[in-house]
Amino acid sequence: MGSHRRPKPPSRARIATLGMAAGAVSLLPTQSQAAPKPTVDEVRKEVERLYEEAEAPTEEYNAIREKQKKLQREADRAKDRLARKQQEINELREKIGPLAAAQYRSGGIDPSVQLFLSSDPDDYLGQAEMLDRTSSRQAEALEAMRRKQRELTQEREAAQKQLKALEETRAKAARTKDEVQDRLAKARKLLNSLTAAQRARMEADQERDDAAAGASDSPATYNGPASGRAKVALDFAYAQLGKPYEWGATGPDSYDCSGLVGASWRAAGVSLPRTVKQMYDAGRKVARSDLQPGDIIYWYNDTQHNGMYVGNGKAIHAPRTGKNIEIVPLDSMPFFAASRP
């Protein structure tokens, strides 16, 4: 396995003025010495860098969203438990009412006075026994209600903690989303600074480079050596060729890198975790020399980017914003590891 690791991008991209980066501005600029507009190639390189920097926080966002969904389910269950406990307490309270009334009717008088008032000792003893049973049932009901009240208080405290954790996760997801959107907005701004002719030239250069590297996003059908579930997963992935990359997306119209891998294997009946890191941690590692079609490929490191091996030294992946799902040579990016679902 290779040990290529890309430096972790800064939490917020700080883009130097491209003209200055190119050394195009004198040390003492005047009003008549405005920085020249960046060249098409400079814009392209900077856009690529911004898109790549958006990948790590995209995967972080995916992980936070998964945690948020889990916390939401827990909070919903806690609310259901609270409602049930409250209903049980209400039912106990209703039971205690008639018991208290019965005690008042038969037991509101001191037993010794009641004996004098009773003309029949057997009648008195019967009333005393009923009173004892009523008091006992009422005591049990009160104890049950107190126990339920204690449980309700504990449930409420647990639910409040879960809701607080959910709110914190929502806030973190929003911050991470802003981080990704910040990079994408800067990339769009750079692209919009080009003329139509410059953009056309940049796209043509990109297509030329992709062709030279052996990349293709043209619709195709998988006809490699995979079988069983791996073939089903690759058939699905190939059917997505040409669909756009979109951060945080899991299909069916667009995907991010781990979204495509997860959806492909899900089509084969295999449930994978959501993010690149989670897939790497959960998967059975395989050596590069033992790669089989359908294996998950990790490039750069264990957290940033993945795809699926298709055989013949190539892989299918959802590359980055602005590009479509494509087939590329395995070494078009630094190979890090592989795992088998």
Short mmCIF file of C-alpha atoms in Angstrom, two decimals:
data_model
loop_
_atom_site.label_atom_id
_atom_site.label_comp_id
_atom_site.label_asym_id
_atom_site.label_seq_id
_atom_site.Cartn_x
_atom_site.Cartn_y
_atom_site.Cartn_z
CA MET A 1 0.00 0.00 0.00
CA GLY A 2 1.19 3.49 -0.74
CA SER A 3 1.65 6.07 1.97
CA HIS A 4 0.65 9.16 0.03
CA ARG A 5 -1.13 11.64 2.24
CA ARG A 6 -2.44 14.95 1.16
CA PRO A 7 -1.95 17.77 3.69
CA LYS A 8 -5.17 18.52 5.50
CA PRO A 9 -6.73 21.62 3.92
CA PRO A 10 -7.17 24.72 6.08
CA SER A 11 -10.58 25.11 7.64
CA ARG A 12 -11.18 28.17 5.48
CA ALA A 13 -9.53 28.61 2.09
CA ARG A 14 -7.44 31.74 1.90
CA ILE A 15 -6.93 32.44 -1.77
CA ALA A 16 -4.01 34.66 -2.68
CA THR A 17 -4.61 37.04 -5.55
CA LEU A 18 -3.77 35.00 -8.58
CA GLY A 19 -1.99 37.86 -10.28
CA MET A 20 0.27 38.37 -7.25
CA ALA A 21 0.87 34.63 -6.99
CA ALA A 22 2.13 34.75 -10.55
CA GLY A 23 4.48 37.61 -9.65
CA ALA A 24 2.67 39.89 -12.02
CA VAL A 25 2.38 42.95 -9.74
CA SER A 26 5.25 45.28 -8.95
CA LEU A 27 6.24 45.94 -5.35
CA LEU A 28 4.91 49.52 -5.59
CA PRO A 29 1.68 49.32 -7.57
CA THR A 30 0.03 52.48 -8.78
CA GLN A 31 -3.54 52.99 -9.88
CA SER A 32 -2.48 52.39 -13.47
CA GLN A 33 -0.80 49.09 -12.56
CA ALA A 34 -3.81 46.85 -11.86
CA ALA A 35 -3.03 43.13 -11.51
CA PRO A 36 -3.56 41.38 -14.84
CA LYS A 37 -6.45 38.95 -15.02
CA PRO A 38 -5.36 35.38 -14.31
CA THR A 39 -4.77 33.15 -17.29
CA VAL A 40 -7.11 30.29 -18.17
CA ASP A 41 -4.54 27.82 -16.89
CA GLU A 42 -4.16 29.68 -13.57
CA VAL A 43 -7.93 29.75 -13.10
CA ARG A 44 -8.18 26.06 -13.91
CA LYS A 45 -5.50 25.11 -11.39
CA GLU A 46 -7.05 27.26 -8.68
CA VAL A 47 -10.55 25.85 -9.37
CA GLU A 48 -9.15 22.30 -9.17
CA ARG A 49 -7.51 23.15 -5.84
CA LEU A 50 -10.72 24.61 -4.41
CA TYR A 51 -12.77 21.61 -5.52
CA GLU A 52 -10.24 19.22 -4.01
CA GLU A 53 -10.22 21.21 -0.75
CA ALA A 54 -14.00 20.83 -0.62
CA GLU A 55 -13.75 17.02 -0.58
CA ALA A 56 -12.56 16.57 3.02
CA PRO A 57 -15.26 18.79 4.59
CA THR A 58 -17.83 17.12 2.29
CA GLU A 59 -17.02 13.75 3.86
CA GLU A 60 -17.06 15.36 7.32
CA TYR A 61 -20.51 16.79 6.52
CA ASN A 62 -21.72 13.34 5.46
CA ALA A 63 -20.55 11.88 8.80
CA ILE A 64 -22.24 14.67 10.77
CA ARG A 65 -25.48 14.19 8.84
CA GLU A 66 -25.43 10.46 9.65
CA LYS A 67 -24.96 11.28 13.33
CA GLN A 68 -27.76 13.83 13.11
CA LYS A 69 -30.15 11.21 11.65
CA LYS A 70 -29.26 8.79 14.47
CA LEU A 71 -29.81 11.45 17.14
CA GLN A 72 -33.11 12.45 15.52
CA ARG A 73 -34.33 8.83 15.70
CA GLU A 74 -33.26 8.61 19.36
CA ALA A 75 -34.98 11.91 20.19
CA ASP A 76 -38.19 10.74 18.47
CA ARG A 77 -38.12 7.48 20.44
CA ALA A 78 -37.55 9.42 23.68
CA LYS A 79 -40.59 11.60 22.94
CA ASP A 80 -42.68 8.47 22.36
CA ARG A 81 -41.51 7.01 25.69
CA LEU A 82 -42.35 10.27 27.48
CA ALA A 83 -45.86 10.25 26.01
CA ARG A 84 -46.41 6.62 27.09
CA LYS A 85 -45.16 7.30 30.63
CA GLN A 86 -47.43 10.33 30.93
CA GLN A 87 -50.39 8.24 29.76
CA GLU A 88 -49.61 5.55 32.36
CA ILE A 89 -49.50 8.23 35.10
CA ASN A 90 -52.82 9.67 33.95
CA GLU A 91 -54.41 6.21 34.08
CA LEU A 92 -53.05 5.60 37.62
CA ARG A 93 -54.35 8.98 38.75
CA GLU A 94 -57.82 8.05 37.49
CA LYS A 95 -57.68 4.75 39.41
CA ILE A 96 -56.63 6.46 42.64
CA GLY A 97 -59.66 8.77 42.50
CA PRO A 98 -62.33 6.07 43.11
CA LEU A 99 -60.13 4.42 45.77
CA ALA A 100 -59.81 7.68 47.67
CA ALA A 101 -63.59 8.18 47.46
CA ALA A 102 -64.22 4.66 48.82
CA GLN A 103 -61.83 5.30 51.69
CA TYR A 104 -63.58 8.57 52.49
CA ARG A 105 -66.99 6.90 52.50
CA SER A 106 -66.02 3.96 54.72
CA GLY A 107 -62.95 5.09 56.56
CA GLY A 108 -63.45 8.69 57.43
CA ILE A 109 -64.51 7.72 61.00
CA ASP A 110 -62.19 6.42 63.72
CA PRO A 111 -62.56 2.55 63.85
CA SER A 112 -63.35 2.52 67.65
CA VAL A 113 -66.14 5.09 67.19
CA GLN A 114 -67.42 3.11 64.21
CA LEU A 115 -67.61 -0.01 66.42
CA PHE A 116 -69.93 1.77 68.87
CA LEU A 117 -72.06 3.04 66.00
CA SER A 118 -72.33 -0.40 64.48
CA SER A 119 -75.19 -2.54 65.76
CA ASP A 120 -73.53 -5.63 64.31
CA PRO A 121 -69.89 -6.49 65.15
CA ASP A 122 -69.69 -8.67 62.03
CA ASP A 123 -70.78 -5.67 59.96
CA TYR A 124 -68.03 -3.57 61.55
CA LEU A 125 -65.35 -6.21 60.91
CA GLY A 126 -66.46 -6.46 57.28
CA GLN A 127 -66.16 -2.70 56.88
CA ALA A 128 -62.75 -2.69 58.58
CA GLU A 129 -61.51 -5.40 56.23
CA MET A 130 -62.77 -3.49 53.20
CA LEU A 131 -61.12 -0.34 54.50
CA ASP A 132 -57.82 -2.19 54.93
CA ARG A 133 -58.00 -3.56 51.38
CA THR A 134 -58.89 -0.14 49.98
CA SER A 135 -56.02 1.53 51.85
CA SER A 136 -53.60 -1.16 50.67
CA ARG A 137 -54.69 -0.80 47.03
CA GLN A 138 -54.46 2.96 47.26
CA ALA A 139 -50.96 2.75 48.76
CA GLU A 140 -49.85 0.44 45.94
CA ALA A 141 -51.37 2.73 43.32
CA LEU A 142 -49.70 5.78 44.87
CA GLU A 143 -46.34 4.00 44.98
CA ALA A 144 -46.74 2.94 41.34
CA MET A 145 -47.55 6.51 40.40
CA ARG A 146 -44.54 7.87 42.30
CA ARG A 147 -42.32 5.30 40.55
CA LYS A 148 -43.69 6.31 37.15
CA GLN A 149 -43.15 9.99 38.00
CA ARG A 150 -39.49 9.26 38.83
CA GLU A 151 -39.10 7.38 35.52
CA LEU A 152 -40.78 10.24 33.68
CA THR A 153 -38.32 12.74 35.19
CA GLN A 154 -35.34 10.57 34.17
CA GLU A 155 -36.75 10.12 30.65
CA ARG A 156 -37.29 13.86 30.36
CA GLU A 157 -33.69 14.60 31.38
CA ALA A 158 -32.37 12.00 28.89
CA ALA A 159 -34.57 13.44 26.13
CA GLN A 160 -33.32 16.97 26.85
CA LYS A 161 -29.70 15.77 26.55
CA GLN A 162 -30.48 14.09 23.23
CA LEU A 163 -32.19 17.21 21.91
CA LYS A 164 -29.21 19.32 22.98
CA ALA A 165 -26.82 16.93 21.19
CA LEU A 166 -29.07 17.09 18.13
CA GLU A 167 -29.00 20.89 18.12
CA GLU A 168 -25.19 20.90 18.45
CA THR A 169 -24.91 18.45 15.56
CA ARG A 170 -27.24 20.57 13.41
CA ALA A 171 -25.09 23.64 14.11
CA LYS A 172 -21.90 21.74 13.23
CA ALA A 173 -23.46 20.46 10.00
CA ALA A 174 -24.40 24.03 9.07
CA ARG A 175 -20.83 25.26 9.70
CA THR A 176 -19.34 22.44 7.63
CA LYS A 177 -21.85 23.06 4.85
CA ASP A 178 -20.82 26.72 4.85
CA GLU A 179 -17.18 25.63 4.57
CA VAL A 180 -17.90 23.55 1.47
CA GLN A 181 -20.15 26.21 -0.06
CA ASP A 182 -17.45 28.82 0.54
CA ARG A 183 -14.95 26.90 -1.59
CA LEU A 184 -17.49 26.12 -4.30
CA ALA A 185 -18.60 29.77 -4.44
CA LYS A 186 -14.98 30.91 -4.88
CA ALA A 187 -14.51 28.35 -7.65
CA ARG A 188 -17.69 29.56 -9.40
CA LYS A 189 -16.56 33.19 -9.08
CA LEU A 190 -13.25 32.34 -10.75
CA LEU A 191 -15.01 30.47 -13.54
CA ASN A 192 -17.42 33.36 -14.05
CA SER A 193 -14.47 35.71 -14.45
CA LEU A 194 -13.59 33.95 -17.72
CA THR A 195 -15.05 34.89 -21.06
CA ALA A 196 -17.17 32.35 -22.93
CA ALA A 197 -14.25 31.65 -25.25
CA GLN A 198 -11.87 31.12 -22.29
CA ARG A 199 -14.31 28.73 -20.61
CA ALA A 200 -14.71 26.76 -23.83
CA ARG A 201 -10.92 26.53 -24.11
CA MET A 202 -10.63 25.41 -20.49
CA GLU A 203 -13.25 22.68 -20.99
CA ALA A 204 -11.48 21.53 -24.16
CA ASP A 205 -8.18 21.36 -22.24
CA GLN A 206 -9.88 19.33 -19.51
CA GLU A 207 -11.31 16.88 -22.05
CA ARG A 208 -7.88 16.57 -23.71
CA ASP A 209 -6.21 15.85 -20.37
CA ASP A 210 -8.90 13.31 -19.44
CA ALA A 211 -8.49 11.55 -22.78
CA ALA A 212 -4.70 11.48 -22.38
CA ALA A 213 -5.11 9.99 -18.88
CA GLY A 214 -7.57 7.40 -20.14
CA ALA A 215 -10.59 8.85 -18.32
CA SER A 216 -14.08 8.52 -19.75
CA ASP A 217 -17.56 9.48 -18.61
CA SER A 218 -19.35 8.15 -21.70
CA PRO A 219 -22.27 5.78 -21.00
CA ALA A 220 -21.11 2.17 -21.04
CA THR A 221 -22.07 -1.31 -19.84
CA TYR A 222 -19.88 -3.31 -17.50
CA ASN A 223 -18.60 -6.45 -19.25
CA GLY A 224 -15.65 -7.33 -17.03
CA PRO A 225 -14.89 -10.48 -15.02
CA ALA A 226 -16.86 -9.66 -11.86
CA SER A 227 -19.61 -12.02 -10.75
CA GLY A 228 -22.27 -12.24 -8.04
CA ARG A 229 -22.89 -9.14 -5.93
CA ALA A 230 -19.77 -7.35 -7.22
CA LYS A 231 -21.16 -7.55 -10.78
CA VAL A 232 -24.54 -6.18 -9.67
CA ALA A 233 -22.75 -3.29 -7.89
CA LEU A 234 -20.62 -2.52 -10.97
CA ASP A 235 -23.60 -2.80 -13.33
CA PHE A 236 -25.30 -0.15 -11.18
CA ALA A 237 -22.20 2.07 -11.08
CA TYR A 238 -21.77 1.89 -14.88
CA ALA A 239 -25.41 2.92 -15.32
CA GLN A 240 -24.51 6.17 -13.49
CA LEU A 241 -21.67 7.09 -15.88
CA GLY A 242 -21.99 10.69 -17.05
CA LYS A 243 -24.18 11.77 -14.10
CA PRO A 244 -22.80 14.79 -12.23
CA TYR A 245 -20.86 14.83 -9.01
CA GLU A 246 -22.71 16.71 -6.27
CA TRP A 247 -21.42 17.07 -2.75
CA GLY A 248 -23.49 15.26 -0.14
CA ALA A 249 -25.58 13.44 -2.80
CA THR A 250 -26.45 9.74 -2.80
CA GLY A 251 -28.44 9.58 -6.05
CA PRO A 252 -30.34 8.93 -8.10
CA ASP A 253 -29.52 11.98 -10.25
CA SER A 254 -26.12 12.88 -8.77
CA TYR A 255 -23.57 11.50 -6.31
CA ASP A 256 -20.51 12.35 -4.29
CA CYS A 257 -17.71 9.76 -4.17
CA SER A 258 -18.87 7.70 -1.17
CA GLY A 259 -22.49 8.24 -2.23
CA LEU A 260 -21.82 6.40 -5.51
CA VAL A 261 -19.95 3.52 -3.82
CA GLY A 262 -22.69 3.10 -1.19
CA ALA A 263 -25.54 3.22 -3.74
CA SER A 264 -23.79 0.70 -6.03
CA TRP A 265 -23.30 -1.87 -3.30
CA ARG A 266 -26.79 -1.18 -1.89
CA ALA A 267 -28.18 -2.19 -5.31
CA ALA A 268 -26.43 -5.54 -4.73
CA GLY A 269 -28.05 -5.92 -1.30
CA VAL A 270 -25.00 -4.85 0.72
CA SER A 271 -25.39 -2.01 3.23
CA LEU A 272 -22.25 0.12 3.64
CA PRO A 273 -21.70 3.03 6.04
CA ARG A 274 -21.97 6.54 4.59
CA THR A 275 -18.50 8.08 4.50
CA VAL A 276 -15.10 7.23 2.99
CA LYS A 277 -13.59 6.87 6.48
CA GLN A 278 -16.41 4.63 7.74
CA MET A 279 -16.16 2.42 4.64
CA TYR A 280 -12.40 2.14 5.10
CA ASP A 281 -12.75 1.23 8.80
CA ALA A 282 -15.51 -1.32 8.16
CA GLY A 283 -14.07 -3.01 5.06
CA ARG A 284 -11.83 -6.08 4.83
CA LYS A 285 -8.48 -4.73 3.56
CA VAL A 286 -7.03 -6.28 0.41
CA ALA A 287 -3.58 -5.83 -1.08
CA ARG A 288 -3.26 -4.03 -4.38
CA SER A 289 -1.92 -7.25 -5.90
CA ASP A 290 -5.15 -9.04 -4.86
CA LEU A 291 -7.62 -6.49 -6.24
CA GLN A 292 -10.88 -7.83 -7.63
CA PRO A 293 -13.57 -5.89 -9.54
CA GLY A 294 -15.99 -4.32 -7.07
CA ASP A 295 -13.32 -3.67 -4.41
CA ILE A 296 -13.40 -0.17 -2.94
CA ILE A 297 -10.35 1.95 -3.80
CA TYR A 298 -9.12 4.75 -1.50
CA TRP A 299 -6.94 7.48 -2.93
CA TYR A 300 -4.72 9.98 -1.05
CA ASN A 301 -5.65 8.67 2.45
CA ASP A 302 -8.40 6.86 4.34
CA THR A 303 -10.77 9.82 4.62
CA GLN A 304 -10.86 11.80 1.40
CA HIS A 305 -11.80 10.01 -1.81
CA ASN A 306 -12.93 6.58 -2.96
CA GLY A 307 -14.29 4.65 -5.94
CA MET A 308 -14.60 1.06 -7.16
CA TYR A 309 -12.12 -1.13 -9.01
CA VAL A 310 -13.49 -2.34 -12.37
CA GLY A 311 -10.55 -4.48 -13.50
CA ASN A 312 -7.79 -3.95 -16.04
CA GLY A 313 -6.09 -1.29 -13.87
CA LYS A 314 -9.10 1.05 -13.89
CA ALA A 315 -11.67 2.36 -11.43
CA ILE A 316 -15.04 4.12 -11.54
CA HIS A 317 -15.65 7.13 -9.27
CA ALA A 318 -17.58 10.35 -8.77
CA PRO A 319 -14.68 12.82 -9.10
CA ARG A 320 -15.52 16.33 -7.91
CA THR A 321 -17.84 19.28 -8.44
CA GLY A 322 -17.94 20.26 -12.09
CA LYS A 323 -17.22 16.74 -13.36
CA ASN A 324 -19.26 13.61 -14.05
CA ILE A 325 -18.98 10.02 -12.87
CA GLU A 326 -16.15 8.54 -14.90
CA ILE A 327 -13.76 5.62 -15.38
CA VAL A 328 -10.10 6.44 -14.74
CA PRO A 329 -6.78 4.60 -14.48
CA LEU A 330 -6.10 3.38 -10.95
CA ASP A 331 -2.98 5.57 -10.78
CA SER A 332 -4.67 8.78 -11.94
CA MET A 333 -4.52 9.65 -8.21
CA PRO A 334 -2.16 8.36 -5.49
CA PHE A 335 -3.40 4.87 -4.52
CA PHE A 336 -3.70 4.47 -0.73
CA ALA A 337 -5.60 1.27 0.04
CA ALA A 338 -8.42 -1.07 -0.96
CA SER A 339 -11.15 -2.93 0.92
CA ARG A 340 -13.72 -5.59 0.06
CA PRO A 341 -17.34 -5.30 1.31
#
